[in-house]
Amino acid sequence: MINIQRKQTRRIYIGNVAIGGGAPVVVQSMTKTDTRDVEKTVRQIKQLEKAGCEIVRLAVPDMDAAKALGEIKKRVKIPIVADIHFNYKLALEATKQGVDALRINPGNIGSKEKVKEVVNAAKERKLPIRVGVNAGSLPKDILKKYGHPTPEAMVEAAERHIQLLEELDFHDIKISLKASDVLKTVEAYRVFSEKYDYPLHVGITETGPSPEGVVKSSIGIGMLLLEGIGDTIRVSLTEHPVVEVKVAYEILRAVGVRNFGVEIISCPTCGRCEVNIKRMVNQVKKALREIKQPIRVAVMGCSVNGPGEAKEADFGIAGGKGQGIVFVKGRIVKTVKEDVLVSELLKEINRNLAN
Ligand code: SF4
């Protein structure tokens, strides 16, 4: 793993998950079910838990949704964040229902008294508040001042919310500054992180379906992580949220921030390929999907680049004419026929991991 100097932020906790202050970068997602439908929402959160999601956010559009949170909370393991816009009463109900954090912008909920009520409820239960600034909904006066939603305008909007919380001596704050434009988002986080040490939730918003959304998210989140910025991440895709979690982990792995499970190195294949790489990769992925230890497995198509990559990985195969070589930790351990190449590779992996 490359050594990235992470920006020092304050530590907060969402449930038992540490955020900031040197804690590992946390993967979040958001349910796409109607929160009032407890069964469907719990089912989706369990799918997310299985995929490795560490915190989940739920939209709370009305009082029925707020009242459903307690039952949902009882039936899931990961901390839940209530996502509320404008209505402070929903925030108060969510805290009563036992959520682990609130996402609410204090500047949007009305009088100072209302803000104070929400902050007191959060303080009483030790709940952090995430302030989420979105380029699409900046205050009118800030937009007028900057002409359009610039990174500086986004940071100023965040500062307004933060000030309200700080005036009430509330500091368990996490910030996000999202736009659908990659470079604008990246710059907003950079500007903010120069000035504050609040932990940052990083993401590019409304990126669309895959592959477009995957590319935008990977570039934006990846750039920030490589600069040491970001304490939690969410990939926002027009896809099932489990896909968001899988992509988030791949981003963390690609930038060397967190390492886990099986990393497959496989060649794209070309006219030199003499074995069915696609089928082999699918077999290897399926067979190793439950492994949590960080290992690299190379599945390569020929004797040109194959042996080099296979040697560098923990385990590898390089195909040839109807046969292939199996590598373990850089050493050739056997040459076998193509039809048993994958099974021999898997045998070696299982034997080595068991020792
Ligand atoms: Fe082509 Fe061989 Fe490279 Fe695969 S490893 S892309 S088959 S040259």
mmCIF file of C-alpha atoms and ligand atoms in Angstrom:
data_model
loop_
_atom_site.group_PDB
_atom_site.id
_atom_site.type_symbol
_atom_site.label_atom_id
_atom_site.label_comp_id
_atom_site.label_asym_id
_atom_site.label_seq_id
_atom_site.Cartn_x
_atom_site.Cartn_y
_atom_site.Cartn_z
ATOM 1 C CA MET A 1 0.000 0.000 0.000
ATOM 2 C CA ILE A 2 1.290 3.506 -0.754
ATOM 3 C CA ASN A 3 1.571 5.785 2.231
ATOM 4 C CA ILE A 4 -0.880 8.663 1.954
ATOM 5 C CA GLN A 5 -0.562 11.416 4.535
ATOM 6 C CA ARG A 6 -4.141 11.771 5.732
ATOM 7 C CA LYS A 7 -5.443 15.162 6.741
ATOM 8 C CA GLN A 8 -5.892 15.235 10.525
ATOM 9 C CA THR A 9 -9.533 15.685 11.444
ATOM 10 C CA ARG A 10 -11.449 15.519 14.678
ATOM 11 C CA ARG A 11 -12.755 12.141 15.744
ATOM 12 C CA ILE A 12 -16.517 11.594 15.957
ATOM 13 C CA TYR A 13 -18.520 8.403 16.385
ATOM 14 C CA ILE A 14 -21.636 7.272 14.574
ATOM 15 C CA GLY A 15 -22.849 4.436 16.765
ATOM 16 C CA ASN A 16 -19.689 2.420 17.355
ATOM 17 C CA VAL A 17 -18.042 3.467 14.075
ATOM 18 C CA ALA A 18 -15.143 5.888 14.472
ATOM 19 C CA ILE A 19 -14.868 8.656 11.879
ATOM 20 C CA GLY A 20 -11.901 10.958 11.418
ATOM 21 C CA GLY A 21 -8.871 11.371 13.654
ATOM 22 C CA GLY A 22 -6.936 8.670 11.802
ATOM 23 C CA ALA A 23 -9.723 6.042 11.730
ATOM 24 C CA PRO A 24 -9.973 3.945 8.538
ATOM 25 C CA VAL A 25 -12.042 5.586 5.782
ATOM 26 C CA VAL A 26 -15.618 4.372 6.281
ATOM 27 C CA VAL A 27 -17.948 3.147 3.508
ATOM 28 C CA GLN A 28 -21.512 4.465 3.567
ATOM 29 C CA SER A 29 -24.569 4.058 1.415
ATOM 30 C CA MET A 30 -28.213 5.091 1.416
ATOM 31 C CA THR A 31 -31.340 2.956 1.178
ATOM 32 C CA LYS A 32 -33.511 3.376 -1.896
ATOM 33 C CA THR A 33 -36.686 1.955 -0.355
ATOM 34 C CA ASP A 34 -39.620 3.843 1.133
ATOM 35 C CA THR A 35 -38.501 4.156 4.769
ATOM 36 C CA ARG A 36 -42.120 3.629 5.900
ATOM 37 C CA ASP A 37 -41.897 0.128 4.442
ATOM 38 C CA VAL A 38 -39.983 -1.437 7.317
ATOM 39 C CA GLU A 39 -39.693 -4.919 5.770
ATOM 40 C CA LYS A 40 -38.228 -3.739 2.470
ATOM 41 C CA THR A 41 -35.922 -1.248 4.170
ATOM 42 C CA VAL A 42 -34.572 -3.804 6.658
ATOM 43 C CA ARG A 43 -34.036 -6.284 3.795
ATOM 44 C CA GLN A 44 -32.037 -3.733 1.835
ATOM 45 C CA ILE A 45 -29.932 -2.757 4.864
ATOM 46 C CA LYS A 46 -29.108 -6.432 5.475
ATOM 47 C CA GLN A 47 -27.964 -6.722 1.839
ATOM 48 C CA LEU A 48 -25.807 -3.657 2.403
ATOM 49 C CA GLU A 49 -24.355 -5.095 5.625
ATOM 50 C CA LYS A 50 -23.418 -8.263 3.759
ATOM 51 C CA ALA A 51 -21.672 -6.192 1.075
ATOM 52 C CA GLY A 52 -19.583 -4.419 3.749
ATOM 53 C CA CYS A 53 -21.518 -1.165 4.143
ATOM 54 C CA GLU A 54 -20.550 0.364 7.506
ATOM 55 C CA ILE A 55 -23.099 3.179 7.923
ATOM 56 C CA VAL A 56 -26.449 3.584 6.181
ATOM 57 C CA ARG A 57 -28.516 6.723 5.634
ATOM 58 C CA LEU A 58 -32.293 6.671 5.332
ATOM 59 C CA ALA A 59 -34.512 9.391 3.878
ATOM 60 C CA VAL A 60 -37.088 10.667 6.385
ATOM 61 C CA PRO A 61 -39.644 12.611 4.356
ATOM 62 C CA ASP A 62 -42.522 12.533 6.873
ATOM 63 C CA MET A 63 -43.570 11.583 10.413
ATOM 64 C CA ASP A 64 -44.531 8.020 9.442
ATOM 65 C CA ALA A 65 -41.014 7.489 8.111
ATOM 66 C CA ALA A 66 -39.542 8.982 11.310
ATOM 67 C CA LYS A 67 -41.667 6.668 13.454
ATOM 68 C CA ALA A 68 -40.545 3.612 11.432
ATOM 69 C CA LEU A 69 -36.885 4.241 12.325
ATOM 70 C CA GLY A 70 -37.045 2.597 15.761
ATOM 71 C CA GLU A 71 -38.272 -0.733 14.387
ATOM 72 C CA ILE A 72 -35.707 -0.620 11.560
ATOM 73 C CA LYS A 73 -32.917 0.202 14.011
ATOM 74 C CA LYS A 74 -33.807 -2.790 16.202
ATOM 75 C CA ARG A 75 -33.438 -5.195 13.281
ATOM 76 C CA VAL A 76 -30.143 -4.086 11.709
ATOM 77 C CA LYS A 77 -26.518 -4.085 12.861
ATOM 78 C CA ILE A 78 -24.907 -1.046 11.215
ATOM 79 C CA PRO A 79 -25.496 2.502 12.491
ATOM 80 C CA ILE A 80 -28.294 4.439 10.812
ATOM 81 C CA VAL A 81 -28.377 8.116 9.895
ATOM 82 C CA ALA A 82 -31.706 9.937 9.524
ATOM 83 C CA ASP A 83 -31.665 12.227 6.489
ATOM 84 C CA ILE A 84 -33.996 15.162 7.139
ATOM 85 C CA HIS A 85 -34.749 18.332 5.253
ATOM 86 C CA PHE A 86 -36.367 21.417 6.784
ATOM 87 C CA ASN A 87 -38.695 19.813 9.374
ATOM 88 C CA TYR A 88 -37.102 19.893 12.823
ATOM 89 C CA LYS A 89 -39.922 17.801 14.307
ATOM 90 C CA LEU A 90 -38.789 14.867 12.148
ATOM 91 C CA ALA A 91 -35.297 15.277 13.595
ATOM 92 C CA LEU A 92 -36.654 15.242 17.142
ATOM 93 C CA GLU A 93 -38.702 12.104 16.415
ATOM 94 C CA ALA A 94 -35.706 10.401 14.754
ATOM 95 C CA THR A 95 -33.589 10.982 17.857
ATOM 96 C CA LYS A 96 -36.382 9.499 20.007
ATOM 97 C CA GLN A 97 -36.451 6.457 17.736
ATOM 98 C CA GLY A 98 -32.790 5.782 18.507
ATOM 99 C CA VAL A 99 -30.976 6.667 15.273
ATOM 100 C CA ASP A 100 -27.182 7.033 15.447
ATOM 101 C CA ALA A 101 -26.813 10.389 13.666
ATOM 102 C CA LEU A 102 -28.750 13.130 11.918
ATOM 103 C CA ARG A 103 -28.150 14.632 8.535
ATOM 104 C CA ILE A 104 -29.801 18.032 8.704
ATOM 105 C CA ASN A 105 -28.758 21.543 7.723
ATOM 106 C CA PRO A 106 -29.474 23.734 10.741
ATOM 107 C CA GLY A 107 -29.761 26.884 8.614
ATOM 108 C CA ASN A 108 -32.745 25.374 6.811
ATOM 109 C CA ILE A 109 -34.928 24.474 9.759
ATOM 110 C CA GLY A 110 -36.172 27.916 10.801
ATOM 111 C CA SER A 111 -35.818 29.797 14.088
ATOM 112 C CA LYS A 112 -32.866 29.540 16.441
ATOM 113 C CA GLU A 113 -35.188 27.962 19.004
ATOM 114 C CA LYS A 114 -35.877 25.052 16.648
ATOM 115 C CA VAL A 115 -32.168 24.594 15.973
ATOM 116 C CA LYS A 116 -31.549 24.635 19.709
ATOM 117 C CA GLU A 117 -34.154 21.936 20.313
ATOM 118 C CA VAL A 118 -32.558 19.661 17.712
ATOM 119 C CA VAL A 119 -29.053 20.325 19.024
ATOM 120 C CA ASN A 120 -30.130 19.639 22.618
ATOM 121 C CA ALA A 121 -31.742 16.354 21.567
ATOM 122 C CA ALA A 122 -28.559 15.389 19.683
ATOM 123 C CA LYS A 123 -26.358 16.359 22.643
ATOM 124 C CA GLU A 124 -28.481 14.385 25.079
ATOM 125 C CA ARG A 125 -28.057 11.211 23.016
ATOM 126 C CA LYS A 126 -24.503 12.001 21.868
ATOM 127 C CA LEU A 127 -25.523 11.996 18.180
ATOM 128 C CA PRO A 128 -23.370 13.717 15.565
ATOM 129 C CA ILE A 129 -24.924 15.940 12.918
ATOM 130 C CA ARG A 130 -23.888 15.847 9.292
ATOM 131 C CA VAL A 131 -24.191 19.135 7.481
ATOM 132 C CA GLY A 132 -24.671 18.336 3.815
ATOM 133 C CA VAL A 133 -24.175 21.176 1.368
ATOM 134 C CA ASN A 134 -25.363 20.540 -2.156
ATOM 135 C CA ALA A 135 -24.416 22.855 -5.033
ATOM 136 C CA GLY A 136 -27.978 22.600 -6.340
ATOM 137 C CA SER A 137 -29.583 24.117 -3.256
ATOM 138 C CA LEU A 138 -27.369 26.971 -2.036
ATOM 139 C CA PRO A 139 -28.987 29.961 -0.269
ATOM 140 C CA LYS A 140 -30.124 32.674 -2.701
ATOM 141 C CA ASP A 141 -27.960 35.431 -1.207
ATOM 142 C CA ILE A 142 -24.815 33.280 -1.468
ATOM 143 C CA LEU A 143 -25.630 32.424 -5.066
ATOM 144 C CA LYS A 144 -26.108 36.148 -5.796
ATOM 145 C CA LYS A 145 -22.768 36.988 -4.188
ATOM 146 C CA TYR A 146 -20.790 34.407 -6.191
ATOM 147 C CA GLY A 147 -22.889 34.437 -9.383
ATOM 148 C CA HIS A 148 -23.152 30.640 -9.474
ATOM 149 C CA PRO A 149 -22.437 27.683 -7.160
ATOM 150 C CA THR A 150 -18.653 27.978 -6.972
ATOM 151 C CA PRO A 151 -16.579 25.905 -4.515
ATOM 152 C CA GLU A 152 -16.184 29.054 -2.357
ATOM 153 C CA ALA A 153 -19.973 29.537 -2.356
ATOM 154 C CA MET A 154 -20.421 25.926 -1.208
ATOM 155 C CA VAL A 155 -17.911 26.411 1.603
ATOM 156 C CA GLU A 156 -19.612 29.643 2.709
ATOM 157 C CA ALA A 157 -22.953 27.812 2.834
ATOM 158 C CA ALA A 158 -21.387 25.127 5.029
ATOM 159 C CA GLU A 159 -19.873 27.799 7.293
ATOM 160 C CA ARG A 160 -23.290 29.258 7.969
ATOM 161 C CA HIS A 161 -24.630 25.936 9.208
ATOM 162 C CA ILE A 162 -21.484 25.250 11.217
ATOM 163 C CA GLN A 163 -21.675 28.655 12.890
ATOM 164 C CA LEU A 164 -25.208 27.950 14.120
ATOM 165 C CA LEU A 165 -24.028 24.697 15.675
ATOM 166 C CA GLU A 166 -20.863 26.163 17.161
ATOM 167 C CA GLU A 167 -22.859 28.984 18.765
ATOM 168 C CA LEU A 168 -24.706 26.252 20.645
ATOM 169 C CA ASP A 169 -21.392 24.673 21.625
ATOM 170 C CA PHE A 170 -22.009 21.687 19.346
ATOM 171 C CA HIS A 171 -18.937 20.237 17.615
ATOM 172 C CA ASP A 172 -19.823 16.623 16.740
ATOM 173 C CA ILE A 173 -20.119 17.682 13.134
ATOM 174 C CA LYS A 174 -19.367 16.003 9.840
ATOM 175 C CA ILE A 175 -19.458 17.935 6.583
ATOM 176 C CA SER A 176 -20.170 17.105 2.974
ATOM 177 C CA LEU A 177 -19.908 19.498 0.019
ATOM 178 C CA LYS A 178 -21.350 17.760 -2.986
ATOM 179 C CA ALA A 179 -21.898 18.772 -6.589
ATOM 180 C CA SER A 180 -22.491 16.679 -9.682
ATOM 181 C CA ASP A 181 -19.459 18.369 -11.248
ATOM 182 C CA VAL A 182 -16.330 16.436 -10.301
ATOM 183 C CA LEU A 183 -13.768 19.238 -10.273
ATOM 184 C CA LYS A 184 -16.057 21.674 -8.483
ATOM 185 C CA THR A 185 -16.669 19.119 -5.748
ATOM 186 C CA VAL A 186 -12.974 18.339 -5.384
ATOM 187 C CA GLU A 187 -12.102 22.036 -5.108
ATOM 188 C CA ALA A 188 -14.844 22.679 -2.528
ATOM 189 C CA TYR A 189 -13.456 19.926 -0.283
ATOM 190 C CA ARG A 190 -9.914 21.244 -0.734
ATOM 191 C CA VAL A 191 -10.920 24.799 0.234
ATOM 192 C CA PHE A 192 -12.899 23.546 3.237
ATOM 193 C CA SER A 193 -10.224 21.225 4.496
ATOM 194 C CA GLU A 194 -7.639 24.046 4.493
ATOM 195 C CA LYS A 195 -9.800 25.944 6.976
ATOM 196 C CA TYR A 196 -11.441 23.331 9.220
ATOM 197 C CA ASP A 197 -10.680 20.045 10.916
ATOM 198 C CA TYR A 198 -14.215 18.667 10.965
ATOM 199 C CA PRO A 199 -14.334 15.170 9.442
ATOM 200 C CA LEU A 200 -15.453 15.044 5.841
ATOM 201 C CA HIS A 201 -17.971 12.791 4.140
ATOM 202 C CA VAL A 202 -16.844 12.682 0.520
ATOM 203 C CA GLY A 203 -18.816 11.923 -2.619
ATOM 204 C CA ILE A 204 -19.845 13.216 -6.011
ATOM 205 C CA THR A 205 -23.596 13.572 -6.094
ATOM 206 C CA GLU A 206 -26.082 12.434 -8.733
ATOM 207 C CA THR A 207 -23.458 10.824 -10.930
ATOM 208 C CA GLY A 208 -25.995 8.656 -12.764
ATOM 209 C CA PRO A 209 -25.839 5.001 -13.742
ATOM 210 C CA SER A 210 -22.813 2.782 -14.311
ATOM 211 C CA PRO A 211 -20.352 3.187 -16.034
ATOM 212 C CA GLU A 212 -20.695 7.008 -16.157
ATOM 213 C CA GLY A 213 -21.332 7.342 -12.432
ATOM 214 C CA VAL A 214 -18.592 4.890 -11.534
ATOM 215 C CA VAL A 215 -16.051 6.888 -13.542
ATOM 216 C CA LYS A 216 -17.086 10.262 -12.072
ATOM 217 C CA SER A 217 -17.143 8.913 -8.517
ATOM 218 C CA SER A 218 -13.841 7.128 -8.894
ATOM 219 C CA ILE A 219 -12.073 10.196 -10.218
ATOM 220 C CA GLY A 220 -13.578 12.641 -7.710
ATOM 221 C CA ILE A 221 -13.386 10.498 -4.582
ATOM 222 C CA GLY A 222 -10.059 9.039 -5.711
ATOM 223 C CA MET A 223 -8.460 12.470 -6.208
ATOM 224 C CA LEU A 224 -9.533 13.589 -2.737
ATOM 225 C CA LEU A 225 -8.412 10.397 -1.023
ATOM 226 C CA LEU A 226 -5.028 10.628 -2.720
ATOM 227 C CA GLU A 227 -4.697 14.123 -1.250
ATOM 228 C CA GLY A 228 -5.519 12.704 2.195
ATOM 229 C CA ILE A 229 -8.995 14.265 2.256
ATOM 230 C CA GLY A 230 -12.045 12.213 3.270
ATOM 231 C CA ASP A 231 -13.085 10.276 6.352
ATOM 232 C CA THR A 232 -16.158 8.527 4.956
ATOM 233 C CA ILE A 233 -17.209 7.985 1.351
ATOM 234 C CA ARG A 234 -20.399 7.320 -0.529
ATOM 235 C CA VAL A 235 -20.657 6.474 -4.204
ATOM 236 C CA SER A 236 -24.039 7.824 -5.473
ATOM 237 C CA LEU A 237 -25.251 5.758 -8.399
ATOM 238 C CA THR A 238 -28.561 5.178 -10.127
ATOM 239 C CA GLU A 239 -28.073 1.512 -9.272
ATOM 240 C CA HIS A 240 -28.852 -0.858 -6.377
ATOM 241 C CA PRO A 241 -27.023 0.458 -3.282
ATOM 242 C CA VAL A 242 -24.996 -2.775 -3.019
ATOM 243 C CA VAL A 243 -23.304 -1.682 -6.260
ATOM 244 C CA GLU A 244 -22.430 1.642 -4.574
ATOM 245 C CA VAL A 245 -20.713 -0.237 -1.740
ATOM 246 C CA LYS A 246 -18.784 -2.520 -4.089
ATOM 247 C CA VAL A 247 -17.548 0.454 -6.119
ATOM 248 C CA ALA A 248 -16.635 2.341 -2.926
ATOM 249 C CA TYR A 249 -14.419 -0.525 -1.774
ATOM 250 C CA GLU A 250 -12.779 -0.775 -5.185
ATOM 251 C CA ILE A 251 -11.956 2.957 -5.017
ATOM 252 C CA LEU A 252 -10.423 2.531 -1.551
ATOM 253 C CA ARG A 253 -8.374 -0.403 -2.774
ATOM 254 C CA ALA A 254 -7.257 1.349 -5.980
ATOM 255 C CA VAL A 255 -5.885 4.341 -4.068
ATOM 256 C CA GLY A 256 -4.288 2.109 -1.460
ATOM 257 C CA VAL A 257 -6.354 3.455 1.437
ATOM 258 C CA ARG A 258 -7.898 0.149 2.561
ATOM 259 C CA ASN A 259 -6.930 -3.344 1.607
ATOM 260 C CA PHE A 260 -9.210 -6.354 1.956
ATOM 261 C CA GLY A 261 -10.361 -9.483 0.146
ATOM 262 C CA VAL A 262 -9.264 -10.782 -3.217
ATOM 263 C CA GLU A 263 -7.840 -8.440 -5.827
ATOM 264 C CA ILE A 264 -7.957 -10.012 -9.273
ATOM 265 C CA ILE A 265 -5.323 -8.963 -11.792
ATOM 266 C CA SER A 266 -6.469 -10.203 -15.168
ATOM 267 C CA CYS A 267 -5.430 -9.342 -18.662
ATOM 268 C CA PRO A 268 -7.854 -7.796 -21.156
ATOM 269 C CA THR A 269 -6.886 -10.601 -23.583
ATOM 270 C CA CYS A 270 -5.702 -10.008 -27.135
ATOM 271 C CA GLY A 271 -4.854 -11.954 -30.262
ATOM 272 C CA ARG A 272 -2.145 -13.844 -28.348
ATOM 273 C CA CYS A 273 -4.553 -15.269 -25.801
ATOM 274 C CA GLU A 274 -4.733 -19.048 -25.933
ATOM 275 C CA VAL A 275 -7.135 -19.756 -23.049
ATOM 276 C CA ASN A 276 -10.630 -18.573 -22.064
ATOM 277 C CA ILE A 277 -9.653 -15.838 -19.586
ATOM 278 C CA LYS A 278 -13.149 -14.445 -19.062
ATOM 279 C CA ARG A 279 -14.493 -17.816 -17.963
ATOM 280 C CA MET A 280 -11.459 -18.404 -15.756
ATOM 281 C CA VAL A 281 -11.750 -14.999 -14.075
ATOM 282 C CA ASN A 282 -15.429 -15.600 -13.335
ATOM 283 C CA GLN A 283 -14.651 -19.020 -11.847
ATOM 284 C CA VAL A 284 -11.859 -17.620 -9.666
ATOM 285 C CA LYS A 285 -13.968 -14.632 -8.506
ATOM 286 C CA LYS A 286 -16.900 -16.853 -7.602
ATOM 287 C CA ALA A 287 -14.779 -19.392 -5.754
ATOM 288 C CA LEU A 288 -12.934 -16.764 -3.706
ATOM 289 C CA ARG A 289 -15.749 -14.312 -2.993
ATOM 290 C CA GLU A 290 -15.964 -15.105 0.739
ATOM 291 C CA ILE A 291 -12.239 -14.584 1.400
ATOM 292 C CA LYS A 292 -11.611 -11.493 3.529
ATOM 293 C CA GLN A 293 -7.796 -11.668 3.694
ATOM 294 C CA PRO A 294 -6.096 -9.259 1.296
ATOM 295 C CA ILE A 295 -4.569 -11.363 -1.510
ATOM 296 C CA ARG A 296 -3.708 -10.652 -5.159
ATOM 297 C CA VAL A 297 -4.539 -13.285 -7.732
ATOM 298 C CA ALA A 298 -3.367 -12.913 -11.345
ATOM 299 C CA VAL A 299 -5.196 -14.632 -14.199
ATOM 300 C CA MET A 300 -3.213 -14.039 -17.394
ATOM 301 C CA GLY A 301 -3.651 -15.155 -20.972
ATOM 302 C CA CYS A 302 -0.236 -15.943 -22.455
ATOM 303 C CA SER A 303 3.489 -16.224 -21.978
ATOM 304 C CA VAL A 304 4.254 -12.589 -22.952
ATOM 305 C CA ASN A 305 3.073 -10.568 -19.925
ATOM 306 C CA GLY A 306 1.453 -13.467 -18.096
ATOM 307 C CA PRO A 307 4.374 -14.925 -16.137
ATOM 308 C CA GLY A 308 5.597 -11.470 -15.037
ATOM 309 C CA GLU A 309 2.242 -10.446 -13.559
ATOM 310 C CA ALA A 310 1.542 -13.912 -12.166
ATOM 311 C CA LYS A 311 4.920 -13.860 -10.388
ATOM 312 C CA GLU A 312 4.237 -10.465 -8.767
ATOM 313 C CA ALA A 313 0.860 -11.559 -7.377
ATOM 314 C CA ASP A 314 0.413 -13.823 -4.337
ATOM 315 C CA PHE A 315 -1.044 -16.485 -6.619
ATOM 316 C CA GLY A 316 -1.320 -16.611 -10.369
ATOM 317 C CA ILE A 317 -1.808 -18.523 -13.554
ATOM 318 C CA ALA A 318 -0.470 -17.815 -17.027
ATOM 319 C CA GLY A 319 -2.099 -19.669 -19.919
ATOM 320 C CA GLY A 320 -0.313 -21.227 -22.881
ATOM 321 C CA LYS A 321 -1.231 -23.604 -25.716
ATOM 322 C CA GLY A 322 -3.768 -25.894 -24.044
ATOM 323 C CA GLN A 323 -1.867 -25.666 -20.756
ATOM 324 C CA GLY A 324 -0.709 -23.134 -18.156
ATOM 325 C CA ILE A 325 1.662 -22.400 -15.299
ATOM 326 C CA VAL A 326 0.593 -21.986 -11.656
ATOM 327 C CA PHE A 327 2.561 -19.520 -9.516
ATOM 328 C CA VAL A 328 2.627 -19.195 -5.740
ATOM 329 C CA LYS A 329 4.452 -16.207 -4.196
ATOM 330 C CA GLY A 330 6.534 -15.713 -7.322
ATOM 331 C CA ARG A 331 7.532 -19.367 -7.770
ATOM 332 C CA ILE A 332 6.357 -21.753 -10.480
ATOM 333 C CA VAL A 333 4.753 -24.663 -8.641
ATOM 334 C CA LYS A 334 3.314 -26.643 -11.543
ATOM 335 C CA THR A 335 2.436 -26.760 -15.221
ATOM 336 C CA VAL A 336 -0.975 -28.285 -15.897
ATOM 337 C CA LYS A 337 -3.523 -28.780 -18.670
ATOM 338 C CA GLU A 338 -5.897 -25.869 -19.377
ATOM 339 C CA ASP A 339 -8.992 -27.724 -18.149
ATOM 340 C CA VAL A 340 -7.566 -28.017 -14.609
ATOM 341 C CA LEU A 341 -5.679 -24.724 -14.486
ATOM 342 C CA VAL A 342 -8.288 -22.925 -12.358
ATOM 343 C CA SER A 343 -8.925 -25.860 -10.027
ATOM 344 C CA GLU A 344 -5.173 -26.282 -9.436
ATOM 345 C CA LEU A 345 -4.840 -22.557 -8.721
ATOM 346 C CA LEU A 346 -7.717 -22.718 -6.228
ATOM 347 C CA LYS A 347 -6.157 -25.775 -4.545
ATOM 348 C CA GLU A 348 -2.913 -23.847 -4.040
ATOM 349 C CA ILE A 349 -4.733 -20.790 -2.683
ATOM 350 C CA ASN A 350 -6.795 -22.851 -0.226
ATOM 351 C CA ARG A 351 -3.769 -24.858 0.911
ATOM 352 C CA ASN A 352 -1.667 -21.718 1.511
ATOM 353 C CA LEU A 353 -4.425 -19.779 3.261
ATOM 354 C CA ALA A 354 -5.152 -22.739 5.546
ATOM 355 C CA ASN A 355 -1.499 -22.813 6.734
HETATM 356 FE FE1 SF4 B 1 -2.485 -10.473 -24.624
HETATM 357 FE FE2 SF4 B 1 -0.873 -12.062 -23.202
HETATM 358 FE FE3 SF4 B 1 -1.209 -9.480 -22.464
HETATM 359 FE FE4 SF4 B 1 -3.190 -11.199 -22.133
HETATM 360 S S1 SF4 B 1 -1.175 -11.294 -21.133
HETATM 361 S S2 SF4 B 1 -3.355 -9.169 -23.035
HETATM 362 S S3 SF4 B 1 -2.958 -12.522 -23.878
HETATM 363 S S4 SF4 B 1 -0.269 -10.238 -24.342
#
